[in-house]
mmCIF file with all atom_site columns, C-alpha atoms in Angstrom:
data_model
loop_
_atom_site.group_PDB
_atom_site.id
_atom_site.type_symbol
_atom_site.label_atom_id
_atom_site.label_alt_id
_atom_site.label_comp_id
_atom_site.label_asym_id
_atom_site.label_entity_id
_atom_site.label_seq_id
_atom_site.pdbx_PDB_ins_code
_atom_site.Cartn_x
_atom_site.Cartn_y
_atom_site.Cartn_z
_atom_site.occupancy
_atom_site.B_iso_or_equiv
_atom_site.pdbx_formal_charge
_atom_site.auth_seq_id
_atom_site.auth_comp_id
_atom_site.auth_asym_id
_atom_site.auth_atom_id
_atom_site.pdbx_PDB_model_num
ATOM 1   C CA . MET A 1 1   ? -1.347 0.190   17.038 1.00 82.00 ? 1   MET A CA 1
ATOM 2   C CA . ARG A 1 2   ? -3.771 1.280   14.177 1.00 86.00 ? 2   ARG A CA 1
ATOM 3   C CA . ILE A 1 3   ? -4.195 2.659   10.734 1.00 86.00 ? 3   ILE A CA 1
ATOM 4   C CA . ILE A 1 4   ? -4.755 6.631   11.169 1.00 92.00 ? 4   ILE A CA 1
ATOM 5   C CA . ALA A 1 5   ? -6.552 7.631   7.976  1.00 90.00 ? 5   ALA A CA 1
ATOM 6   C CA . GLY A 1 6   ? -7.311 6.591   4.439  1.00 88.00 ? 6   GLY A CA 1
ATOM 7   C CA . THR A 1 7   ? -8.790 3.574   3.134  1.00 90.00 ? 7   THR A CA 1
ATOM 8   C CA . ALA A 1 8   ? -7.846 1.011   6.092  1.00 90.00 ? 8   ALA A CA 1
ATOM 9   C CA . ARG A 1 9   ? -8.424 3.785   8.561  1.00 88.00 ? 9   ARG A CA 1
ATOM 10  C CA . GLY A 1 10  ? -8.656 2.328   12.417 1.00 86.00 ? 10  GLY A CA 1
ATOM 11  C CA . THR A 1 11  ? -7.364 -1.159  11.361 1.00 88.00 ? 11  THR A CA 1
ATOM 12  C CA . ARG A 1 12  ? -5.670 -2.589  14.148 1.00 91.00 ? 12  ARG A CA 1
ATOM 13  C CA . LEU A 1 13  ? -2.051 -4.014  13.272 1.00 90.00 ? 13  LEU A CA 1
ATOM 14  C CA . ARG A 1 14  ? -0.779 -7.277  14.802 1.00 88.00 ? 14  ARG A CA 1
ATOM 15  C CA . ALA A 1 15  ? 2.483  -6.765  16.791 1.00 85.00 ? 15  ALA A CA 1
ATOM 16  C CA . PRO A 1 16  ? 4.817  -10.215 16.967 1.00 76.00 ? 16  PRO A CA 1
ATOM 17  C CA . LYS A 1 17  ? 4.256  -12.016 20.135 1.00 70.00 ? 17  LYS A CA 1
ATOM 18  C CA . GLY A 1 18  ? 7.046  -12.075 22.622 1.00 60.00 ? 18  GLY A CA 1
ATOM 19  C CA . TRP A 1 19  ? 9.052  -9.696  20.261 1.00 52.00 ? 19  TRP A CA 1
ATOM 20  C CA . ASP A 1 20  ? 10.309 -6.424  21.957 1.00 55.00 ? 20  ASP A CA 1
ATOM 21  C CA . THR A 1 21  ? 9.018  -4.110  19.317 1.00 55.00 ? 21  THR A CA 1
ATOM 22  C CA . ARG A 1 22  ? 8.971  -0.173  19.704 1.00 60.00 ? 22  ARG A CA 1
ATOM 23  C CA . PRO A 1 23  ? 6.304  0.636   17.258 1.00 65.00 ? 23  PRO A CA 1
ATOM 24  C CA . THR A 1 24  ? 5.770  4.278   16.004 1.00 73.00 ? 24  THR A CA 1
ATOM 25  C CA . ALA A 1 25  ? 3.529  6.159   18.370 1.00 75.00 ? 25  ALA A CA 1
ATOM 26  C CA . ASP A 1 26  ? 0.037  7.195   16.921 1.00 76.00 ? 26  ASP A CA 1
ATOM 27  C CA . ARG A 1 27  ? 0.809  10.949  17.598 1.00 85.00 ? 27  ARG A CA 1
ATOM 28  C CA . VAL A 1 28  ? 4.323  10.786  16.066 1.00 88.00 ? 28  VAL A CA 1
ATOM 29  C CA . LYS A 1 29  ? 2.901  8.900   12.958 1.00 89.00 ? 29  LYS A CA 1
ATOM 30  C CA . GLU A 1 30  ? -0.202 11.508  12.647 1.00 91.00 ? 30  GLU A CA 1
ATOM 31  C CA . SER A 1 31  ? 2.269  14.176  12.772 1.00 92.00 ? 31  SER A CA 1
ATOM 32  C CA . LEU A 1 32  ? 4.687  12.565  10.082 1.00 95.00 ? 32  LEU A CA 1
ATOM 33  C CA . PHE A 1 33  ? 1.914  11.856  7.866  1.00 95.00 ? 33  PHE A CA 1
ATOM 34  C CA . ASP A 1 34  ? 0.582  16.122  8.464  1.00 94.00 ? 34  ASP A CA 1
ATOM 35  C CA . ILE A 1 35  ? 3.986  16.957  7.554  1.00 95.00 ? 35  ILE A CA 1
ATOM 36  C CA . LEU A 1 36  ? 4.156  14.756  4.379  1.00 95.00 ? 36  LEU A CA 1
ATOM 37  C CA . GLY A 1 37  ? 0.898  15.876  3.506  1.00 94.00 ? 37  GLY A CA 1
ATOM 38  C CA . ALA A 1 38  ? -0.502 14.916  -0.296 1.00 94.00 ? 38  ALA A CA 1
ATOM 39  C CA . ARG A 1 39  ? 2.812  14.118  -1.491 1.00 96.00 ? 39  ARG A CA 1
ATOM 40  C CA . VAL A 1 40  ? 2.446  10.429  -0.058 1.00 97.00 ? 40  VAL A CA 1
ATOM 41  C CA . GLN A 1 41  ? -0.477 10.216  -3.107 1.00 96.00 ? 41  GLN A CA 1
ATOM 42  C CA . ASN A 1 42  ? 0.808  7.672   -5.833 1.00 98.00 ? 42  ASN A CA 1
ATOM 43  C CA . ALA A 1 43  ? 4.515  7.613   -4.111 1.00 98.00 ? 43  ALA A CA 1
ATOM 44  C CA . CYS A 1 44  ? 6.550  4.528   -4.056 1.00 98.00 ? 44  CYS A CA 1
ATOM 45  C CA . VAL A 1 45  ? 7.502  3.829   -0.491 1.00 98.00 ? 45  VAL A CA 1
ATOM 46  C CA . LEU A 1 46  ? 10.476 1.879   1.045  1.00 98.00 ? 46  LEU A CA 1
ATOM 47  C CA . ASP A 1 47  ? 9.940  0.931   5.267  1.00 97.00 ? 47  ASP A CA 1
ATOM 48  C CA . LEU A 1 48  ? 13.309 -0.248  6.670  1.00 97.00 ? 48  LEU A CA 1
ATOM 49  C CA . PHE A 1 49  ? 13.184 -2.201  9.729  1.00 95.00 ? 49  PHE A CA 1
ATOM 50  C CA . ALA A 1 50  ? 9.345  -2.207  9.048  1.00 94.00 ? 50  ALA A CA 1
ATOM 51  C CA . GLY A 1 51  ? 8.270  -4.399  12.123 1.00 91.00 ? 51  GLY A CA 1
ATOM 52  C CA . THR A 1 52  ? 4.650  -4.245  12.006 1.00 92.00 ? 52  THR A CA 1
ATOM 53  C CA . GLY A 1 53  ? 4.604  -2.135  8.894  1.00 93.00 ? 53  GLY A CA 1
ATOM 54  C CA . ALA A 1 54  ? 2.499  0.608   10.318 1.00 94.00 ? 54  ALA A CA 1
ATOM 55  C CA . LEU A 1 55  ? 4.547  3.609   8.275  1.00 96.00 ? 55  LEU A CA 1
ATOM 56  C CA . GLY A 1 56  ? 4.419  1.818   5.241  1.00 97.00 ? 56  GLY A CA 1
ATOM 57  C CA . LEU A 1 57  ? 0.774  0.654   5.125  1.00 97.00 ? 57  LEU A CA 1
ATOM 58  C CA . GLU A 1 58  ? -0.130 4.180   6.924  1.00 97.00 ? 58  GLU A CA 1
ATOM 59  C CA . ALA A 1 59  ? 1.206  5.550   3.644  1.00 98.00 ? 59  ALA A CA 1
ATOM 60  C CA . LEU A 1 60  ? -0.179 2.784   1.213  1.00 98.00 ? 60  LEU A CA 1
ATOM 61  C CA . SER A 1 61  ? -3.873 3.426   3.054  1.00 97.00 ? 61  SER A CA 1
ATOM 62  C CA . ARG A 1 62  ? -3.301 7.438   2.633  1.00 97.00 ? 62  ARG A CA 1
ATOM 63  C CA . GLY A 1 63  ? -2.786 6.908   -1.684 1.00 97.00 ? 63  GLY A CA 1
ATOM 64  C CA . ALA A 1 64  ? 0.717  5.804   -2.052 1.00 98.00 ? 64  ALA A CA 1
ATOM 65  C CA . ALA A 1 65  ? 1.238  3.558   -4.968 1.00 98.00 ? 65  ALA A CA 1
ATOM 66  C CA . HIS A 1 66  ? 3.407  0.862   -3.538 1.00 98.00 ? 66  HIS A CA 1
ATOM 67  C CA . ALA A 1 67  ? 5.497  0.216   -0.501 1.00 98.00 ? 67  ALA A CA 1
ATOM 68  C CA . VAL A 1 68  ? 8.283  -2.316  0.116  1.00 98.00 ? 68  VAL A CA 1
ATOM 69  C CA . LEU A 1 69  ? 8.322  -3.474  3.591  1.00 97.00 ? 69  LEU A CA 1
ATOM 70  C CA . VAL A 1 70  ? 12.005 -4.555  4.948  1.00 97.00 ? 70  VAL A CA 1
ATOM 71  C CA . ASP A 1 71  ? 12.350 -6.714  8.263  1.00 94.00 ? 71  ASP A CA 1
ATOM 72  C CA . LYS A 1 72  ? 14.235 -9.920  8.694  1.00 91.00 ? 72  LYS A CA 1
ATOM 73  C CA . ALA A 1 73  ? 12.168 -10.957 11.782 1.00 89.00 ? 73  ALA A CA 1
ATOM 74  C CA . THR A 1 74  ? 8.764  -9.974  11.232 1.00 89.00 ? 74  THR A CA 1
ATOM 75  C CA . ALA A 1 75  ? 7.671  -11.345 7.606  1.00 91.00 ? 75  ALA A CA 1
ATOM 76  C CA . ALA A 1 76  ? 4.664  -13.304 8.863  1.00 92.00 ? 76  ALA A CA 1
ATOM 77  C CA . VAL A 1 77  ? 3.311  -10.110 10.493 1.00 93.00 ? 77  VAL A CA 1
ATOM 78  C CA . LEU A 1 78  ? 4.092  -7.762  7.835  1.00 95.00 ? 78  LEU A CA 1
ATOM 79  C CA . ARG A 1 79  ? 2.116  -10.583 5.476  1.00 96.00 ? 79  ARG A CA 1
ATOM 80  C CA . GLU A 1 80  ? -0.882 -10.447 8.082  1.00 95.00 ? 80  GLU A CA 1
ATOM 81  C CA . ASN A 1 81  ? -1.109 -6.886  8.506  1.00 95.00 ? 81  ASN A CA 1
ATOM 82  C CA . ALA A 1 82  ? -1.000 -6.227  4.549  1.00 96.00 ? 82  ALA A CA 1
ATOM 83  C CA . ALA A 1 83  ? -3.781 -8.558  4.274  1.00 96.00 ? 83  ALA A CA 1
ATOM 84  C CA . HIS A 1 84  ? -5.860 -7.635  7.165  1.00 95.00 ? 84  HIS A CA 1
ATOM 85  C CA . THR A 1 85  ? -5.609 -3.826  6.057  1.00 96.00 ? 85  THR A CA 1
ATOM 86  C CA . ARG A 1 86  ? -6.240 -5.040  2.648  1.00 96.00 ? 86  ARG A CA 1
ATOM 87  C CA . LEU A 1 87  ? -3.462 -3.525  1.227  1.00 96.00 ? 87  LEU A CA 1
ATOM 88  C CA . ALA A 1 88  ? -1.449 -6.601  -0.033 1.00 96.00 ? 88  ALA A CA 1
ATOM 89  C CA . GLU A 1 89  ? -1.739 -5.990  -3.857 1.00 97.00 ? 89  GLU A CA 1
ATOM 90  C CA . ARG A 1 90  ? 0.321  -2.771  -3.407 1.00 97.00 ? 90  ARG A CA 1
ATOM 91  C CA . THR A 1 91  ? 3.060  -4.320  -0.971 1.00 97.00 ? 91  THR A CA 1
ATOM 92  C CA . GLU A 1 92  ? 6.476  -5.890  -1.448 1.00 97.00 ? 92  GLU A CA 1
ATOM 93  C CA . ILE A 1 93  ? 7.386  -7.711  1.640  1.00 97.00 ? 93  ILE A CA 1
ATOM 94  C CA . ARG A 1 94  ? 11.184 -8.461  1.908  1.00 96.00 ? 94  ARG A CA 1
ATOM 95  C CA . ALA A 1 95  ? 12.116 -10.764 4.771  1.00 94.00 ? 95  ALA A CA 1
ATOM 96  C CA . GLY A 1 96  ? 16.106 -9.778  4.824  1.00 91.00 ? 96  GLY A CA 1
ATOM 97  C CA . ASP A 1 97  ? 18.554 -7.659  6.311  1.00 93.00 ? 97  ASP A CA 1
ATOM 98  C CA . ALA A 1 98  ? 18.249 -4.204  5.622  1.00 95.00 ? 98  ALA A CA 1
ATOM 99  C CA . PHE A 1 99  ? 21.704 -3.246  4.720  1.00 96.00 ? 99  PHE A CA 1
ATOM 100 C CA . SER A 1 100 ? 21.331 -6.238  2.378  1.00 96.00 ? 100 SER A CA 1
ATOM 101 C CA . GLU A 1 101 ? 18.198 -5.226  0.942  1.00 96.00 ? 101 GLU A CA 1
ATOM 102 C CA . LEU A 1 102 ? 19.921 -1.425  0.443  1.00 96.00 ? 102 LEU A CA 1
ATOM 103 C CA . ALA A 1 103 ? 22.651 -2.960  -1.657 1.00 95.00 ? 103 ALA A CA 1
ATOM 104 C CA . ARG A 1 104 ? 20.046 -4.990  -3.373 1.00 95.00 ? 104 ARG A CA 1
ATOM 105 C CA . PHE A 1 105 ? 17.829 -2.090  -4.241 1.00 96.00 ? 105 PHE A CA 1
ATOM 106 C CA . SER A 1 106 ? 20.693 0.105   -5.321 1.00 94.00 ? 106 SER A CA 1
ATOM 107 C CA . ARG A 1 107 ? 21.964 -2.866  -8.058 1.00 94.00 ? 107 ARG A CA 1
ATOM 108 C CA . GLU A 1 108 ? 18.726 -3.052  -9.341 1.00 94.00 ? 108 GLU A CA 1
ATOM 109 C CA . GLU A 1 109 ? 18.601 0.863   -9.620 1.00 94.00 ? 109 GLU A CA 1
ATOM 110 C CA . ARG A 1 110 ? 15.477 0.985   -7.662 1.00 95.00 ? 110 ARG A CA 1
ATOM 111 C CA . ALA A 1 111 ? 14.394 4.641   -6.259 1.00 95.00 ? 111 ALA A CA 1
ATOM 112 C CA . PHE A 1 112 ? 11.863 5.855   -3.883 1.00 97.00 ? 112 PHE A CA 1
ATOM 113 C CA . ASP A 1 113 ? 9.667  8.813   -3.027 1.00 97.00 ? 113 ASP A CA 1
ATOM 114 C CA . PHE A 1 114 ? 10.130 8.204   0.783  1.00 98.00 ? 114 PHE A CA 1
ATOM 115 C CA . ILE A 1 115 ? 12.101 5.893   2.613  1.00 98.00 ? 115 ILE A CA 1
ATOM 116 C CA . PHE A 1 116 ? 11.096 5.480   6.360  1.00 97.00 ? 116 PHE A CA 1
ATOM 117 C CA . CYS A 1 117 ? 13.772 4.174   8.420  1.00 96.00 ? 117 CYS A CA 1
ATOM 118 C CA . ASP A 1 118 ? 12.841 3.156   12.014 1.00 92.00 ? 118 ASP A CA 1
ATOM 119 C CA . PRO A 1 119 ? 15.295 0.634   13.551 1.00 92.00 ? 119 PRO A CA 1
ATOM 120 C CA . PRO A 1 120 ? 15.876 0.359   17.452 1.00 88.00 ? 120 PRO A CA 1
ATOM 121 C CA . TYR A 1 121 ? 17.244 3.133   18.778 1.00 87.00 ? 121 TYR A CA 1
ATOM 122 C CA . ARG A 1 122 ? 21.286 4.007   20.001 1.00 89.00 ? 122 ARG A CA 1
ATOM 123 C CA . LEU A 1 123 ? 22.764 1.221   17.839 1.00 91.00 ? 123 LEU A CA 1
ATOM 124 C CA . GLY A 1 124 ? 23.843 3.150   14.832 1.00 90.00 ? 124 GLY A CA 1
ATOM 125 C CA . LEU A 1 125 ? 21.700 1.748   12.702 1.00 94.00 ? 125 LEU A CA 1
ATOM 126 C CA . TRP A 1 126 ? 19.809 4.805   11.408 1.00 93.00 ? 126 TRP A CA 1
ATOM 127 C CA . GLU A 1 127 ? 23.205 6.738   10.541 1.00 94.00 ? 127 GLU A CA 1
ATOM 128 C CA . ARG A 1 128 ? 24.453 3.319   8.465  1.00 93.00 ? 128 ARG A CA 1
ATOM 129 C CA . ALA A 1 129 ? 21.269 2.990   6.603  1.00 95.00 ? 129 ALA A CA 1
ATOM 130 C CA . LEU A 1 130 ? 21.460 6.641   5.686  1.00 94.00 ? 130 LEU A CA 1
ATOM 131 C CA . ALA A 1 131 ? 25.264 5.917   4.709  1.00 93.00 ? 131 ALA A CA 1
ATOM 132 C CA . SER A 1 132 ? 23.750 3.453   2.591  1.00 94.00 ? 132 SER A CA 1
ATOM 133 C CA . ILE A 1 133 ? 20.974 5.140   0.989  1.00 94.00 ? 133 ILE A CA 1
ATOM 134 C CA . ASP A 1 134 ? 23.547 8.114   0.345  1.00 91.00 ? 134 ASP A CA 1
ATOM 135 C CA . ALA A 1 135 ? 25.903 5.844   -1.479 1.00 89.00 ? 135 ALA A CA 1
ATOM 136 C CA . GLY A 1 136 ? 23.158 3.757   -3.370 1.00 83.00 ? 136 GLY A CA 1
ATOM 137 C CA . ALA A 1 137 ? 21.425 6.940   -5.038 1.00 84.00 ? 137 ALA A CA 1
ATOM 138 C CA . LEU A 1 138 ? 18.147 5.067   -3.538 1.00 94.00 ? 138 LEU A CA 1
ATOM 139 C CA . LEU A 1 139 ? 16.032 8.313   -3.057 1.00 94.00 ? 139 LEU A CA 1
ATOM 140 C CA . ALA A 1 140 ? 14.107 9.856   -5.764 1.00 94.00 ? 140 ALA A CA 1
ATOM 141 C CA . LYS A 1 141 ? 14.696 13.097  -7.059 1.00 90.00 ? 141 LYS A CA 1
ATOM 142 C CA . ASP A 1 142 ? 12.310 15.079  -4.679 1.00 92.00 ? 142 ASP A CA 1
ATOM 143 C CA . GLY A 1 143 ? 12.063 12.151  -2.528 1.00 95.00 ? 143 GLY A CA 1
ATOM 144 C CA . VAL A 1 144 ? 12.671 12.356  1.234  1.00 97.00 ? 144 VAL A CA 1
ATOM 145 C CA . VAL A 1 145 ? 14.277 10.037  3.984  1.00 97.00 ? 145 VAL A CA 1
ATOM 146 C CA . VAL A 1 146 ? 12.711 10.096  7.054  1.00 97.00 ? 146 VAL A CA 1
ATOM 147 C CA . CYS A 1 147 ? 14.680 8.675   10.257 1.00 95.00 ? 147 CYS A CA 1
ATOM 148 C CA . GLU A 1 148 ? 13.087 7.843   13.258 1.00 93.00 ? 148 GLU A CA 1
ATOM 149 C CA . HIS A 1 149 ? 15.565 8.057   16.304 1.00 92.00 ? 149 HIS A CA 1
ATOM 150 C CA . GLY A 1 150 ? 16.203 8.537   19.821 1.00 89.00 ? 150 GLY A CA 1
ATOM 151 C CA . ALA A 1 151 ? 15.615 12.253  21.296 1.00 87.00 ? 151 ALA A CA 1
ATOM 152 C CA . ASP A 1 152 ? 19.134 12.208  22.513 1.00 88.00 ? 152 ASP A CA 1
ATOM 153 C CA . GLU A 1 153 ? 20.747 11.313  19.112 1.00 88.00 ? 153 GLU A CA 1
ATOM 154 C CA . ASN A 1 154 ? 21.602 14.655  18.085 1.00 81.00 ? 154 ASN A CA 1
ATOM 155 C CA . GLU A 1 155 ? 24.572 14.381  16.119 1.00 84.00 ? 155 GLU A CA 1
ATOM 156 C CA . LEU A 1 156 ? 23.763 13.864  12.639 1.00 86.00 ? 156 LEU A CA 1
ATOM 157 C CA . PRO A 1 157 ? 26.252 12.083  10.053 1.00 86.00 ? 157 PRO A CA 1
ATOM 158 C CA . ALA A 1 158 ? 27.912 13.906  7.247  1.00 85.00 ? 158 ALA A CA 1
ATOM 159 C CA . LEU A 1 159 ? 26.755 12.568  3.824  1.00 91.00 ? 159 LEU A CA 1
ATOM 160 C CA . SER A 1 160 ? 27.824 13.491  0.890  1.00 89.00 ? 160 SER A CA 1
ATOM 161 C CA . SER A 1 161 ? 24.612 13.516  -1.152 1.00 91.00 ? 161 SER A CA 1
ATOM 162 C CA . LEU A 1 162 ? 21.938 13.795  1.531  1.00 93.00 ? 162 LEU A CA 1
ATOM 163 C CA . ALA A 1 163 ? 21.313 16.738  3.845  1.00 93.00 ? 163 ALA A CA 1
ATOM 164 C CA . CYS A 1 164 ? 18.810 16.901  6.676  1.00 94.00 ? 164 CYS A CA 1
ATOM 165 C CA . ILE A 1 165 ? 16.156 19.793  5.991  1.00 94.00 ? 165 ILE A CA 1
ATOM 166 C CA . ASP A 1 166 ? 14.301 19.259  9.153  1.00 95.00 ? 166 ASP A CA 1
ATOM 167 C CA . ARG A 1 167 ? 14.352 17.761  12.813 1.00 94.00 ? 167 ARG A CA 1
ATOM 168 C CA . ARG A 1 168 ? 11.460 17.044  14.966 1.00 94.00 ? 168 ARG A CA 1
ATOM 169 C CA . SER A 1 169 ? 11.056 15.880  18.989 1.00 91.00 ? 169 SER A CA 1
ATOM 170 C CA . TYR A 1 170 ? 8.674  14.348  20.162 1.00 89.00 ? 170 TYR A CA 1
ATOM 171 C CA . GLY A 1 171 ? 8.480  13.863  24.134 1.00 86.00 ? 171 GLY A CA 1
ATOM 172 C CA . ARG A 1 172 ? 11.956 13.009  25.676 1.00 85.00 ? 172 ARG A CA 1
ATOM 173 C CA . THR A 1 173 ? 12.328 9.541   23.571 1.00 85.00 ? 173 THR A CA 1
ATOM 174 C CA . THR A 1 174 ? 11.831 10.142  19.742 1.00 89.00 ? 174 THR A CA 1
ATOM 175 C CA . GLN A 1 175 ? 12.677 12.354  17.198 1.00 92.00 ? 175 GLN A CA 1
ATOM 176 C CA . LEU A 1 176 ? 12.318 12.597  13.335 1.00 94.00 ? 176 LEU A CA 1
ATOM 177 C CA . SER A 1 177 ? 14.749 13.775  10.908 1.00 95.00 ? 177 SER A CA 1
ATOM 178 C CA . PHE A 1 178 ? 13.870 14.601  7.239  1.00 96.00 ? 178 PHE A CA 1
ATOM 179 C CA . TRP A 1 179 ? 16.806 14.524  4.694  1.00 96.00 ? 179 TRP A CA 1
ATOM 180 C CA . LYS A 1 180 ? 16.791 15.214  1.044  1.00 95.00 ? 180 LYS A CA 1
ATOM 181 C CA . ARG A 1 181 ? 19.251 15.030  -1.984 1.00 91.00 ? 181 ARG A CA 1
ATOM 182 C CA . CYS A 1 182 ? 21.652 18.014  -2.377 1.00 84.00 ? 182 CYS A CA 1
ATOM 183 C CA . GLY A 1 183 ? 21.815 19.547  -5.463 1.00 64.00 ? 183 GLY A CA 1
ATOM 184 C CA . LYS A 1 184 ? 25.022 20.422  -6.987 1.00 46.00 ? 184 LYS A CA 1
ATOM 185 C CA . GLU A 1 185 ? 26.245 23.497  -5.100 1.00 43.00 ? 185 GLU A CA 1
ATOM 186 C CA . GLY A 1 186 ? 25.489 21.489  -1.746 1.00 45.00 ? 186 GLY A CA 1
ATOM 187 C CA . GLY A 1 187 ? 22.033 22.967  -1.148 1.00 47.00 ? 187 GLY A CA 1
ATOM 188 C CA . VAL A 1 188 ? 18.965 21.002  -0.914 1.00 48.00 ? 188 VAL A CA 1
ATOM 189 C CA . SER A 1 189 ? 17.204 19.927  -4.319 1.00 47.00 ? 189 SER A CA 1
#
């Protein structure tokens, strides 16, 4: 597990010892950031269920302005990886439950250009996080939510202000779904 491109390119990330992580594969991460392209520049990023911080730190390495990494179990590893990549100054680490933090961000009226949601598969967590993001108006006007979930998790939740704009499958295990805010007539804005 490493940073693929940008200022921290090639830096290896530490994974928690004895913790059963399922980090985003390098090929999936590379594909994701190829899709997002230059829009990552100067973005404010939220990385939910951050684990090692690979997605948020990759965004920072590629020019994002700020990243919030949220994980209740891996805060020490997140701090270590942010320092090791020399991206700590632009990193905010929250050692809390993703849903509590989403509620806090909503109360604080924070909005993010990109929200990465990569929870353990098949537990309903990505759908629940999307519902919280939908209800909390946490996505900036032209922002995108990217959910990583099991390739067999094909039923998409019905949301009031978010619409799925793209889905990509990677092998038999992983799928990325991309979400944007809906306009007044239900179209994607």
